[in-house]
mmCIF file of C-alpha atoms in Angstrom:
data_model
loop_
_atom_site.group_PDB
_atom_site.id
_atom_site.type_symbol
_atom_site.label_atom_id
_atom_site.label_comp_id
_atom_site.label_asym_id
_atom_site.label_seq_id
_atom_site.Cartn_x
_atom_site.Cartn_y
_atom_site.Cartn_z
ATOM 1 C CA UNK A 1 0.000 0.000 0.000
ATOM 2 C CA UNK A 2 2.711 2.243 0.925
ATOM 3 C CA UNK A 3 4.568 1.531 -2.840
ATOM 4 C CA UNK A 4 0.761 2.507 -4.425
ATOM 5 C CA UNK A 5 0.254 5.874 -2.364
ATOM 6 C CA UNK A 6 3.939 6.744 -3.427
ATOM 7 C CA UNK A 7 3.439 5.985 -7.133
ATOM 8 C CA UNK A 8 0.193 8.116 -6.973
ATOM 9 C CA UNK A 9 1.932 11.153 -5.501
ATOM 10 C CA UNK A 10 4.612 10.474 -8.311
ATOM 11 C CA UNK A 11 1.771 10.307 -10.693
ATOM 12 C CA UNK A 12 -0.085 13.741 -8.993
ATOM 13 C CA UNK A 13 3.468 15.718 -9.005
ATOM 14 C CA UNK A 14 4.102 15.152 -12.470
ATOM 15 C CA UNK A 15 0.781 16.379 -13.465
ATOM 16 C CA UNK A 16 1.090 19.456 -11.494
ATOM 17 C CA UNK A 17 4.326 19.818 -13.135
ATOM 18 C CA UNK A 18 2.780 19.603 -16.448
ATOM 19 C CA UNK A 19 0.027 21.694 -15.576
ATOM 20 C CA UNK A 20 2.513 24.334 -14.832
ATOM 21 C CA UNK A 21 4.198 24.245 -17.696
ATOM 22 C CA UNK A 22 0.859 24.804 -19.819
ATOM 23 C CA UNK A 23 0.333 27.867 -17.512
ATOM 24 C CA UNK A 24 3.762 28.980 -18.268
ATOM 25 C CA UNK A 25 3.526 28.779 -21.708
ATOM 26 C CA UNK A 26 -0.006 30.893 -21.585
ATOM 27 C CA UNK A 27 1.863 33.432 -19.904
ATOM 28 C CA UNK A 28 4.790 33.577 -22.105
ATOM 29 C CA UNK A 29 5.586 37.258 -23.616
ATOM 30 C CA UNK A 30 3.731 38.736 -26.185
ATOM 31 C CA UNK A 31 6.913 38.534 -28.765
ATOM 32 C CA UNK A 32 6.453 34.908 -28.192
ATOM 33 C CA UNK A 33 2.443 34.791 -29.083
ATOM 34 C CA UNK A 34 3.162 36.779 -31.826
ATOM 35 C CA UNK A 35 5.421 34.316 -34.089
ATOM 36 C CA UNK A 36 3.140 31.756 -35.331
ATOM 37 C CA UNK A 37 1.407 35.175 -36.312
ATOM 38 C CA UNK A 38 4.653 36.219 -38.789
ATOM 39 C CA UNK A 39 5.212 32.999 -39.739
ATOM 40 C CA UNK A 40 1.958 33.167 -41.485
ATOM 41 C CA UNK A 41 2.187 36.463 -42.858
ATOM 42 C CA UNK A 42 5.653 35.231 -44.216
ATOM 43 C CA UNK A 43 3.972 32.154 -46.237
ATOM 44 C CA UNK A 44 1.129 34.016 -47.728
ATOM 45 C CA UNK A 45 3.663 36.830 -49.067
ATOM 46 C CA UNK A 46 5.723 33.917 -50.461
ATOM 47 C CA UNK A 47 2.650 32.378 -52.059
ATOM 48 C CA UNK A 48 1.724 35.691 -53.781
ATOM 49 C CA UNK A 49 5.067 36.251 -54.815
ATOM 50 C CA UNK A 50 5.046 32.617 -56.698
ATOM 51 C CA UNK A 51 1.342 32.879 -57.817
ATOM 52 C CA UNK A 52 2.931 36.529 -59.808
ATOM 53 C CA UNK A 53 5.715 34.389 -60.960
ATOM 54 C CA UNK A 54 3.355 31.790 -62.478
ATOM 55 C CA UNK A 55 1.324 34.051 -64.054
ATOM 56 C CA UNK A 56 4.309 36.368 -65.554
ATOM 57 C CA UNK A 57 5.339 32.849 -67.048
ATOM 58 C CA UNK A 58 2.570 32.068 -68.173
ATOM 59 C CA UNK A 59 1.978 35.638 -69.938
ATOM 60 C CA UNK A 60 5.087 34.981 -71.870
ATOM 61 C CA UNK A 61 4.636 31.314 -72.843
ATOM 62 C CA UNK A 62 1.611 32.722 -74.485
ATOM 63 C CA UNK A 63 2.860 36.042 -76.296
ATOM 64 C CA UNK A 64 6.059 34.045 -77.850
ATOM 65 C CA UNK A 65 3.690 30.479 -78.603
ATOM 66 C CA UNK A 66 2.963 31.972 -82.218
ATOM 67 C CA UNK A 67 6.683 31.689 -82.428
ATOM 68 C CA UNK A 68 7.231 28.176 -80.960
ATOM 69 C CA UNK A 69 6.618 25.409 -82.170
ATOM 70 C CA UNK A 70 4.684 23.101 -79.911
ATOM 71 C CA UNK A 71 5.230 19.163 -79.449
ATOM 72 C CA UNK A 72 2.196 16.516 -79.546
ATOM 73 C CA UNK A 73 2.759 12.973 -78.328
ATOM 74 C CA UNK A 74 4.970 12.050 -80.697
ATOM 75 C CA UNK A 75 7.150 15.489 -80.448
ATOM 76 C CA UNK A 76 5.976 16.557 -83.918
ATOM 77 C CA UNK A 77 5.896 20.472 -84.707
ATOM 78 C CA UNK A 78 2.905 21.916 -84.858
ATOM 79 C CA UNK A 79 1.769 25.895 -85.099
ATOM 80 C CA UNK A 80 -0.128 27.717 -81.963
ATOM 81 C CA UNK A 81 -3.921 27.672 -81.772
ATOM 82 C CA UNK A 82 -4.913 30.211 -84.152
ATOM 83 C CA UNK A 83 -7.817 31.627 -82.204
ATOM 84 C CA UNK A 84 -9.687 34.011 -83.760
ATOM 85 C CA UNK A 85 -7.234 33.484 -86.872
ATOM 86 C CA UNK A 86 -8.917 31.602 -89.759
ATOM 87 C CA UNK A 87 -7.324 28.902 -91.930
ATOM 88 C CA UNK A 88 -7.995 28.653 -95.601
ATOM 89 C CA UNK A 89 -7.380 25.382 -97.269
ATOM 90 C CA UNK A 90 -7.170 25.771 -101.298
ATOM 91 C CA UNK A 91 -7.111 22.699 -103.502
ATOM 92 C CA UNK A 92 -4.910 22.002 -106.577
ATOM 93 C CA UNK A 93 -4.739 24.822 -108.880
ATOM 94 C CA UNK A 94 -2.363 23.435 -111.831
ATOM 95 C CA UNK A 95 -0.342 26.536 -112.997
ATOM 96 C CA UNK A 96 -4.250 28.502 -112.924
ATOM 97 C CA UNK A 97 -2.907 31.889 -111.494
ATOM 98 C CA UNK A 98 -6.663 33.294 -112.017
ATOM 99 C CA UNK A 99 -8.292 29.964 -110.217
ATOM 100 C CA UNK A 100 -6.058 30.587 -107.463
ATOM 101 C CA UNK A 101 -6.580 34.299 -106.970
ATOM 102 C CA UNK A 102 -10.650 33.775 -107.723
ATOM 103 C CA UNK A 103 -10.247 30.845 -104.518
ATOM 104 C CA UNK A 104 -8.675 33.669 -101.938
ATOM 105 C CA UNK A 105 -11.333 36.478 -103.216
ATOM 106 C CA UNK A 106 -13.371 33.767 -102.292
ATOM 107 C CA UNK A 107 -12.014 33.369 -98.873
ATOM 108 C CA UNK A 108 -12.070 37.258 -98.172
ATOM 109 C CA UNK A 109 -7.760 37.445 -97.778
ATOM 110 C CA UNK A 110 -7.346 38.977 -101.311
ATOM 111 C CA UNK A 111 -8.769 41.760 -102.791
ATOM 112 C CA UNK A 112 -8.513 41.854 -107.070
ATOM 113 C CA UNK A 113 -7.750 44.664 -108.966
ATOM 114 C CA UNK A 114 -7.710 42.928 -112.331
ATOM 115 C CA UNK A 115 -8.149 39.265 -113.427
ATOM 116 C CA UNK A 116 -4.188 38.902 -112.778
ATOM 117 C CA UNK A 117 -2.208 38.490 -110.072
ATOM 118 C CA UNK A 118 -2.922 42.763 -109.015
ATOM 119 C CA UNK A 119 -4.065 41.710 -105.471
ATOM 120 C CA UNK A 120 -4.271 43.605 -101.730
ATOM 121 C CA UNK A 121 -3.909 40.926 -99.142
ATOM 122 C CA UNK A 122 -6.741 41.564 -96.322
ATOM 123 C CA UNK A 123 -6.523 38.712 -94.899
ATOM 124 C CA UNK A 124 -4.794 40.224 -91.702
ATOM 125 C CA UNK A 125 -3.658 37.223 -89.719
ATOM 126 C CA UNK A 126 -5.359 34.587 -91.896
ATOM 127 C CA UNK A 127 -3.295 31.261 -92.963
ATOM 128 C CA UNK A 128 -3.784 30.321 -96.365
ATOM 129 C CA UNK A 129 -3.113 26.491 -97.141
ATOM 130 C CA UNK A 130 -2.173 25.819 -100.888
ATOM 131 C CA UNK A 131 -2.623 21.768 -100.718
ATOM 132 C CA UNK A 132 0.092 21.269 -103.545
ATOM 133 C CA UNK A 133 -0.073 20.833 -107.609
ATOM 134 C CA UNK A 134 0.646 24.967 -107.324
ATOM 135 C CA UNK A 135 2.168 24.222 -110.796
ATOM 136 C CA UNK A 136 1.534 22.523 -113.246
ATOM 137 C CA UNK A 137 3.979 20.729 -116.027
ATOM 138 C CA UNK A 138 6.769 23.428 -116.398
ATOM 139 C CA UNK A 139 4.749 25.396 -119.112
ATOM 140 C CA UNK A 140 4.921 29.459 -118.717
ATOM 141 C CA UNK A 141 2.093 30.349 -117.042
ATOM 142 C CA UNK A 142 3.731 27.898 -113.839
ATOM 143 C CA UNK A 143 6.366 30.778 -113.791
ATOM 144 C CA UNK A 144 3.434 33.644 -113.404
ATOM 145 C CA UNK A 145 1.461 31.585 -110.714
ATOM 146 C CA UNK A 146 4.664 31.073 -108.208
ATOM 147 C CA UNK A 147 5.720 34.547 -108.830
ATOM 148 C CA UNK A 148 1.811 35.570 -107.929
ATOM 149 C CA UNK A 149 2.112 33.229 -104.619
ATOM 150 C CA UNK A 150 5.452 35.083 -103.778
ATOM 151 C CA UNK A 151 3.907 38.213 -103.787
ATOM 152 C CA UNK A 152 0.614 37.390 -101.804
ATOM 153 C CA UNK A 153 2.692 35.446 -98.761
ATOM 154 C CA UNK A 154 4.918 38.111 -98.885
ATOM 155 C CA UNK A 155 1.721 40.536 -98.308
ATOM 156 C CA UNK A 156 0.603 38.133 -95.962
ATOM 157 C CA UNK A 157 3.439 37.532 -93.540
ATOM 158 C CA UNK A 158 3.718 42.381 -93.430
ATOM 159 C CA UNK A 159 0.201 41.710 -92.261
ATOM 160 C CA UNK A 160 1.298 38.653 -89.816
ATOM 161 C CA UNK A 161 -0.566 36.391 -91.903
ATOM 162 C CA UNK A 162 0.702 33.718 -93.236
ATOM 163 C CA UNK A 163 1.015 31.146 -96.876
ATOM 164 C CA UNK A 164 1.831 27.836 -96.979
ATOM 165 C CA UNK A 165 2.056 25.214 -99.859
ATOM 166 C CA UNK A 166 2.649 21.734 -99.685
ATOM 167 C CA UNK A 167 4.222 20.262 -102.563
ATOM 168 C CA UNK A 168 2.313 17.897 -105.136
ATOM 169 C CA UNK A 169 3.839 15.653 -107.250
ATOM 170 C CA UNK A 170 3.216 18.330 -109.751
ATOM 171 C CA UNK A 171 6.034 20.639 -108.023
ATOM 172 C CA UNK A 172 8.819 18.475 -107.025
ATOM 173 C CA UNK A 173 11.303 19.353 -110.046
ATOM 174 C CA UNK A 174 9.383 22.727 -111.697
ATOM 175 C CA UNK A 175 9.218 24.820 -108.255
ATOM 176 C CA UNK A 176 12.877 24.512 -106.553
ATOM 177 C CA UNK A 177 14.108 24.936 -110.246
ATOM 178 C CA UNK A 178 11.820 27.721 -111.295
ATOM 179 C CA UNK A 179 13.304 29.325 -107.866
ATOM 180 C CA UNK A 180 16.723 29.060 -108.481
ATOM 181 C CA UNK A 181 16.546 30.289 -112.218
ATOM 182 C CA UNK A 182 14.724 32.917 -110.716
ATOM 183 C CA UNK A 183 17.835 33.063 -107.685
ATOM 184 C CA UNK A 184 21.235 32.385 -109.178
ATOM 185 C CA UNK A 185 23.886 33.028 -107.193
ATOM 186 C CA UNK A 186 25.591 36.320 -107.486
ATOM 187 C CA UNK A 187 29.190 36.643 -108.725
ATOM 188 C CA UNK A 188 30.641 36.439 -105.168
ATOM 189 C CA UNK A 189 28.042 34.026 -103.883
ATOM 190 C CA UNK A 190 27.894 30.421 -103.613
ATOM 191 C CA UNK A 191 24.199 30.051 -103.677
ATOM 192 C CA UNK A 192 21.585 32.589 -104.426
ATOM 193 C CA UNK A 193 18.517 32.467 -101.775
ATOM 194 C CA UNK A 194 17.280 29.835 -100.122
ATOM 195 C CA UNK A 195 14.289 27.961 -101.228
ATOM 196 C CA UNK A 196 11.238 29.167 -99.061
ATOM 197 C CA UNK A 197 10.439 27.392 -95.655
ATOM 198 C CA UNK A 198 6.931 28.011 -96.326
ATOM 199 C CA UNK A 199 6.505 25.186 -99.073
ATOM 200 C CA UNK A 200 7.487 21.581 -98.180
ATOM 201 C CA UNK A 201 5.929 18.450 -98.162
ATOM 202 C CA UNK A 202 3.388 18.799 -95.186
ATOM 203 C CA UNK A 203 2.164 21.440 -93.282
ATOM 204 C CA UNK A 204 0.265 21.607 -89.099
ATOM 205 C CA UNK A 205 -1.846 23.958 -88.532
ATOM 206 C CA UNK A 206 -4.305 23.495 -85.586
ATOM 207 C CA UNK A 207 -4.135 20.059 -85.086
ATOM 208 C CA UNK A 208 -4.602 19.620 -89.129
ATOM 209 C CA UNK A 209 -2.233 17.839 -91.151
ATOM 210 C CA UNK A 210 -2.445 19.170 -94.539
ATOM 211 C CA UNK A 211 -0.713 16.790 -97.481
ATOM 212 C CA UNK A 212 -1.011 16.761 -100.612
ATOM 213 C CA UNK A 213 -1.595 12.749 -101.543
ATOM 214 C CA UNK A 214 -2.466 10.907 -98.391
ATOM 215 C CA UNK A 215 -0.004 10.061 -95.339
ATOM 216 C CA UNK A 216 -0.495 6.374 -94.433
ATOM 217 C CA UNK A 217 0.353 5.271 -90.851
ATOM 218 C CA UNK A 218 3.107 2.376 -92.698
ATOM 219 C CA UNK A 219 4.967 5.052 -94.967
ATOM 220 C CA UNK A 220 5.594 7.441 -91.478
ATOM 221 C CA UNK A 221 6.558 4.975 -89.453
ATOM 222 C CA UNK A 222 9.007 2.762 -91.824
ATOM 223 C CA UNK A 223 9.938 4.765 -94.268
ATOM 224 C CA UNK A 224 9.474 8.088 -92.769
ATOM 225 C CA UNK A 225 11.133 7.174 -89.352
ATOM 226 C CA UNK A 226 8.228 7.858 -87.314
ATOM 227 C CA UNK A 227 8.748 11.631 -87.000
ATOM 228 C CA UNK A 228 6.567 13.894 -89.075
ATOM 229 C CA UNK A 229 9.469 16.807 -88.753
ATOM 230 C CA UNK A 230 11.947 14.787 -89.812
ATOM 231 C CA UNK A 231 10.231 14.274 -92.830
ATOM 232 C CA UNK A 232 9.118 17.875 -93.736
ATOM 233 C CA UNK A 233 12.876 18.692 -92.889
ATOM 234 C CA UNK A 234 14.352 16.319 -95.200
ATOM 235 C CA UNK A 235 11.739 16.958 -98.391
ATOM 236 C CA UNK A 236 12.612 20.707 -97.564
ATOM 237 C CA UNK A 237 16.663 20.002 -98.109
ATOM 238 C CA UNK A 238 15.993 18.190 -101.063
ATOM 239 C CA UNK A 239 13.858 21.009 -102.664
ATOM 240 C CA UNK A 240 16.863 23.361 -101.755
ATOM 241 C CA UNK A 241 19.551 21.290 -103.188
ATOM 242 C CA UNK A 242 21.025 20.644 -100.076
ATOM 243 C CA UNK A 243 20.158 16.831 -99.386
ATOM 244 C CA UNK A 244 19.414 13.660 -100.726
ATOM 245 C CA UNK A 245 16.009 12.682 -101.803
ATOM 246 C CA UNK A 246 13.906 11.325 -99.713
ATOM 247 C CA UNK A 247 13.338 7.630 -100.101
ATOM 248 C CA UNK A 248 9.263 8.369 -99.779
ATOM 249 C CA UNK A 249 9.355 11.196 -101.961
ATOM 250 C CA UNK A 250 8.881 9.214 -105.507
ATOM 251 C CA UNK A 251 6.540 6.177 -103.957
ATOM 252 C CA UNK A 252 3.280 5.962 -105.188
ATOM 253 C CA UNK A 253 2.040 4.839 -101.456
ATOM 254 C CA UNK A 254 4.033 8.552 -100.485
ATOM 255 C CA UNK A 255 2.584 11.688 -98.723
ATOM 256 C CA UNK A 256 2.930 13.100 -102.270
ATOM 257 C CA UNK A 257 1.533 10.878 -104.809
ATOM 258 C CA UNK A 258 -0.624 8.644 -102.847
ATOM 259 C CA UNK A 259 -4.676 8.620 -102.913
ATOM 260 C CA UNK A 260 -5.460 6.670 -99.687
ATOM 261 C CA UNK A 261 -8.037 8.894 -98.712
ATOM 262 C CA UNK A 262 -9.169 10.557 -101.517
ATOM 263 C CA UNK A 263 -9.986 7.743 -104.223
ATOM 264 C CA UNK A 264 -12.967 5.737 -104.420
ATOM 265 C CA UNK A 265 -11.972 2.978 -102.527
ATOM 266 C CA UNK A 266 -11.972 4.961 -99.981
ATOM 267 C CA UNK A 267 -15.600 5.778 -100.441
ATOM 268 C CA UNK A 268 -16.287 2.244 -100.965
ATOM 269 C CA UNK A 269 -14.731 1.017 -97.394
ATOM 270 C CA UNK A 270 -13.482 3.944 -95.787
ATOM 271 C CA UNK A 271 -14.035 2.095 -92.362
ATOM 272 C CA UNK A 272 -11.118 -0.219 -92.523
ATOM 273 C CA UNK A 273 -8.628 2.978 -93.418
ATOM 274 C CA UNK A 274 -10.454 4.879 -90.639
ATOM 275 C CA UNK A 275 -10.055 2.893 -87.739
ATOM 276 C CA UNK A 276 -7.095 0.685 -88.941
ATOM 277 C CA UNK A 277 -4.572 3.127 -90.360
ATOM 278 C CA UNK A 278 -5.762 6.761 -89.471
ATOM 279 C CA UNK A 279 -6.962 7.095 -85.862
ATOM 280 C CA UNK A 280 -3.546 5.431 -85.107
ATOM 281 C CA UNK A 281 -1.644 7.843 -86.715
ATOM 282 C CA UNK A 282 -3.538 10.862 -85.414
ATOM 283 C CA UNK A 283 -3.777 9.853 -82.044
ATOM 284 C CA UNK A 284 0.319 9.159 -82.236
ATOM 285 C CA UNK A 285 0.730 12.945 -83.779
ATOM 286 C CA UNK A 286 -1.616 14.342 -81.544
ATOM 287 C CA UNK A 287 -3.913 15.784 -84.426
ATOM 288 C CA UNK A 288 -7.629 15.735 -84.992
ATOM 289 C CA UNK A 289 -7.641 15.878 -88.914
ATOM 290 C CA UNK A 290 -6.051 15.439 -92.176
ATOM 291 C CA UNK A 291 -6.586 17.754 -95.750
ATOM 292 C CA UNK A 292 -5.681 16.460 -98.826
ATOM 293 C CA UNK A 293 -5.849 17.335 -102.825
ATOM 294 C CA UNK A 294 -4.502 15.317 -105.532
ATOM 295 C CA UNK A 295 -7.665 13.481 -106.830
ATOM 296 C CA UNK A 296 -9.962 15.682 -108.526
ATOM 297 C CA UNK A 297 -13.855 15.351 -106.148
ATOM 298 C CA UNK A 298 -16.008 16.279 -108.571
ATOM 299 C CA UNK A 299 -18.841 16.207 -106.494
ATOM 300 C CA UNK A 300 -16.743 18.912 -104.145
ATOM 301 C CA UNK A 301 -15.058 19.426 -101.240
ATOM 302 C CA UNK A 302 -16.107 15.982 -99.183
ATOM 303 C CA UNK A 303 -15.259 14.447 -95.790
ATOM 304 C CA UNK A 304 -14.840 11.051 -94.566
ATOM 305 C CA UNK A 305 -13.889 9.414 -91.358
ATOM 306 C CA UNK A 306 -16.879 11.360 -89.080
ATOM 307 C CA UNK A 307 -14.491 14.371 -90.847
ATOM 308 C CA UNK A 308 -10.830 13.810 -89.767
ATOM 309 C CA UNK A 309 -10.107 13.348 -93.296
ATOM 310 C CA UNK A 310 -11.300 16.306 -95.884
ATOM 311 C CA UNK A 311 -10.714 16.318 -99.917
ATOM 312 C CA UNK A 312 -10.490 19.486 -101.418
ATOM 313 C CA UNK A 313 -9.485 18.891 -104.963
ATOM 314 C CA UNK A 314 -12.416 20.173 -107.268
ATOM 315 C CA UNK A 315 -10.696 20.436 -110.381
ATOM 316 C CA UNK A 316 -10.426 24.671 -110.012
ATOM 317 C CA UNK A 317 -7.739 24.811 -112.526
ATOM 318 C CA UNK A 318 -9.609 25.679 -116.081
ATOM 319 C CA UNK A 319 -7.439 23.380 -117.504
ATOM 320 C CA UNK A 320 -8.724 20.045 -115.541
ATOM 321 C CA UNK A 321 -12.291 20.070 -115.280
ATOM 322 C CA UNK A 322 -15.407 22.061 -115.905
ATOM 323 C CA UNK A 323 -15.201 24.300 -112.849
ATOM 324 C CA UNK A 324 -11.843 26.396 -113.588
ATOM 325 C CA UNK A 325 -13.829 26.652 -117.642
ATOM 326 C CA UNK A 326 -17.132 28.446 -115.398
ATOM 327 C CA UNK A 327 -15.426 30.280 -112.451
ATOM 328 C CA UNK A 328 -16.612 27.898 -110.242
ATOM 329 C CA UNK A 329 -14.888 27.830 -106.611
ATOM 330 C CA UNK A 330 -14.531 26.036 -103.238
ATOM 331 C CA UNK A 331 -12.011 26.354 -100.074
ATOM 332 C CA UNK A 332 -12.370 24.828 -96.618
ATOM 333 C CA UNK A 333 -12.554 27.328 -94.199
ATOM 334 C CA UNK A 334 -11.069 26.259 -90.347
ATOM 335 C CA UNK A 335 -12.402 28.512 -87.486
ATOM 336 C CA UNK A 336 -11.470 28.858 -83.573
ATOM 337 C CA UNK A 337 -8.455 26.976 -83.670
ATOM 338 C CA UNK A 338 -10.212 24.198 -86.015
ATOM 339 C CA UNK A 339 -13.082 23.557 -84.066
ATOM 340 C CA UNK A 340 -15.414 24.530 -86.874
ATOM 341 C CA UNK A 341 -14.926 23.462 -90.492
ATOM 342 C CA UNK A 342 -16.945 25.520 -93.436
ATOM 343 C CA UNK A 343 -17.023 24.922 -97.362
ATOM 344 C CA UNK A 344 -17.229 28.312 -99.103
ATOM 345 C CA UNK A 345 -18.225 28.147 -102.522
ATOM 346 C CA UNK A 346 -19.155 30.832 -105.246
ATOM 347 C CA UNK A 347 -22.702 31.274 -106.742
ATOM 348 C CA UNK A 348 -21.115 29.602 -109.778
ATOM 349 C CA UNK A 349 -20.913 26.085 -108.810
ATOM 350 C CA UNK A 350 -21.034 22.993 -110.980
ATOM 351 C CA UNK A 351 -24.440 21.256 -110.816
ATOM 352 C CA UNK A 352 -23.164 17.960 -109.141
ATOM 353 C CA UNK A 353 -21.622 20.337 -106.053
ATOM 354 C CA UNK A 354 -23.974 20.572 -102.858
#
């Protein structure tokens, strides 16, 4: 009993002592009340300081994004959002200077003063598309029509609009050498200019791929190495004369020359290519759709694949079917950022277009 009562007083001591160190602490000085007080005052001012940071980064990702080239899943380059920013898509003009400045009066980014190539770009930050076959078969009007799409990108890009082209099987040989005729070197030069950036073999533009044949999911991956830049890069060398043809540039299952999506097979079973060759490529480039010319739709500008895939050759040249010979026109039209898709067509139209 005696061991018990002593462990209790133990027990009632220690508590007392504890209790008095609770009081103590209450009593502390103020100073010492105070600090959890600034420590808190120090952590929000840090977390305002980083939330300005973020935002300051963020404010500059998006003013210099126009300028950057962004990566999708498979780290292939494609331009910013456009926004507001529309993109025109024109099909295959064949060397027709007049076809291709009736498609951007079309459009609303040229204005005409005569039937040539006299244009005002008001387009302001517009991109024009030019899906490829810009020329035709190295006759002289192909000279007039490049010199005419020199002038309006060059209009364009003053406005901070842009032109693109990709090249058809129709360009390969009569563009890069109608450019350096145009370009010789100078007497102290090695080479004159460099061939333009702005047309190569495939072009991104909102999550569109625009190509001029069709780009099948086995051609990228084993013969184009699996990277979409690579590619443009490399056709873009060999168009300056400063690298060796690409191996995919001449096959007839190319980017270039190949109808995949645009003959009518595909119409006939376009459910096989759909889910078996292009929602794997898409989804591994991050994109939503693909454009292509290079097979004349004379019914007009069509869609297939619940519209990832578009065709946008209807014959505009006078030279290849009935709707160059009449005036007739179509583009595509891509608004916010490619969220909406539009055909524009003249009041001329031939009979089988909707």
């Amino acid at each position: 009993m005696a061991e018990k009562g002593s462990m209790l007083r133990r027990r009632q001591s220690s508590h007392q002592q504890n209790h008095t160190a609770i009081e103590e602490q209450d009593d502390a000085p103020t100073d010492s009340k105070r600090r959890p007080r600034r420590s808190s005052a120090l952590i929000f001012f840090a977390a305002v300081v980083a939330a300005g940071i973020f935002v300051t980064c963020l404010a500059l990702r998006s003013s210099s994004s126009a300028d950057r080239p962004l990566r999708g899943n498979n780290a292939e380059t494609q331009t910013a959002p456009t926004g507001n920013r529309r993109v025109i898509a024109v099909g295959d003009i064949h060397g027709d200077m007049n076809a291709l400045v009736r498609a951007l009066t079309l459009a609303k980014v040229v204005t005409p003063r005569d039937n040539h190539c006299d244009i005002t770009w008001t387009g302001g930050t517009d991109i024009v598309v030019q899906i490829g076959d810009l020329l035709n078969r190295a006759e002289p009007r192909d000279e007039e029509t490049l010199s005419c799409i020199v002038e309006i990108e060059r209009q364009a890009r003053d406005a901070g609009g842009q032109v693109m082209v990709t090249v058809g099987d129709h360009d390969l040989h009569n563009a890069p050498n109608l450019w350096h005729k145009w370009y010789p070197p100078g007497e102290e030069e090695e080479e004159g200019p460099p061939f333009p950036s702005w047309i190569t073999a495939a072009h991104v533009v909102d999550r569109t791929l625009f190509v001029h044949g069709s780009l099948a999911r086995s051609i990228f991956e084993n013969v184009g190495g699996g990277s979409l830049q690579h590619m443009i890069d490399a056709a873009h060398a060999w168009l300056s004369q400063t690298g060796e043809k690409p191996l995919w540039i001449g096959r007839p299952d190319g980017p270039i020359w190949s109808r995949l999506y645009s003959n009518r097979e595909s119409d006939e079973d376009p459910q096989h290519r759909c889910e078996e060759d292009l929602s794997p490529l898409l989804e591994e480039l991050n994109l939503g759709r693909m454009v292509v010319g290079h097979t004349v739709r004379r019914e007009g500008i069509s869609s297939i694949c619940d519209g990832r895939v578009w065709r946008i050759d209807v014959g505009l040249s006078s030279t290849e079917t009935r709707a160059g010979k009449i005036g007739a026109s179509e583009v595509l039209e891509l608004r916010d950022g490619g969220t909406i898709v539009n055909v524009l067509s003249t009041d001329v139209k031939l009979a089988s277009w909707k």
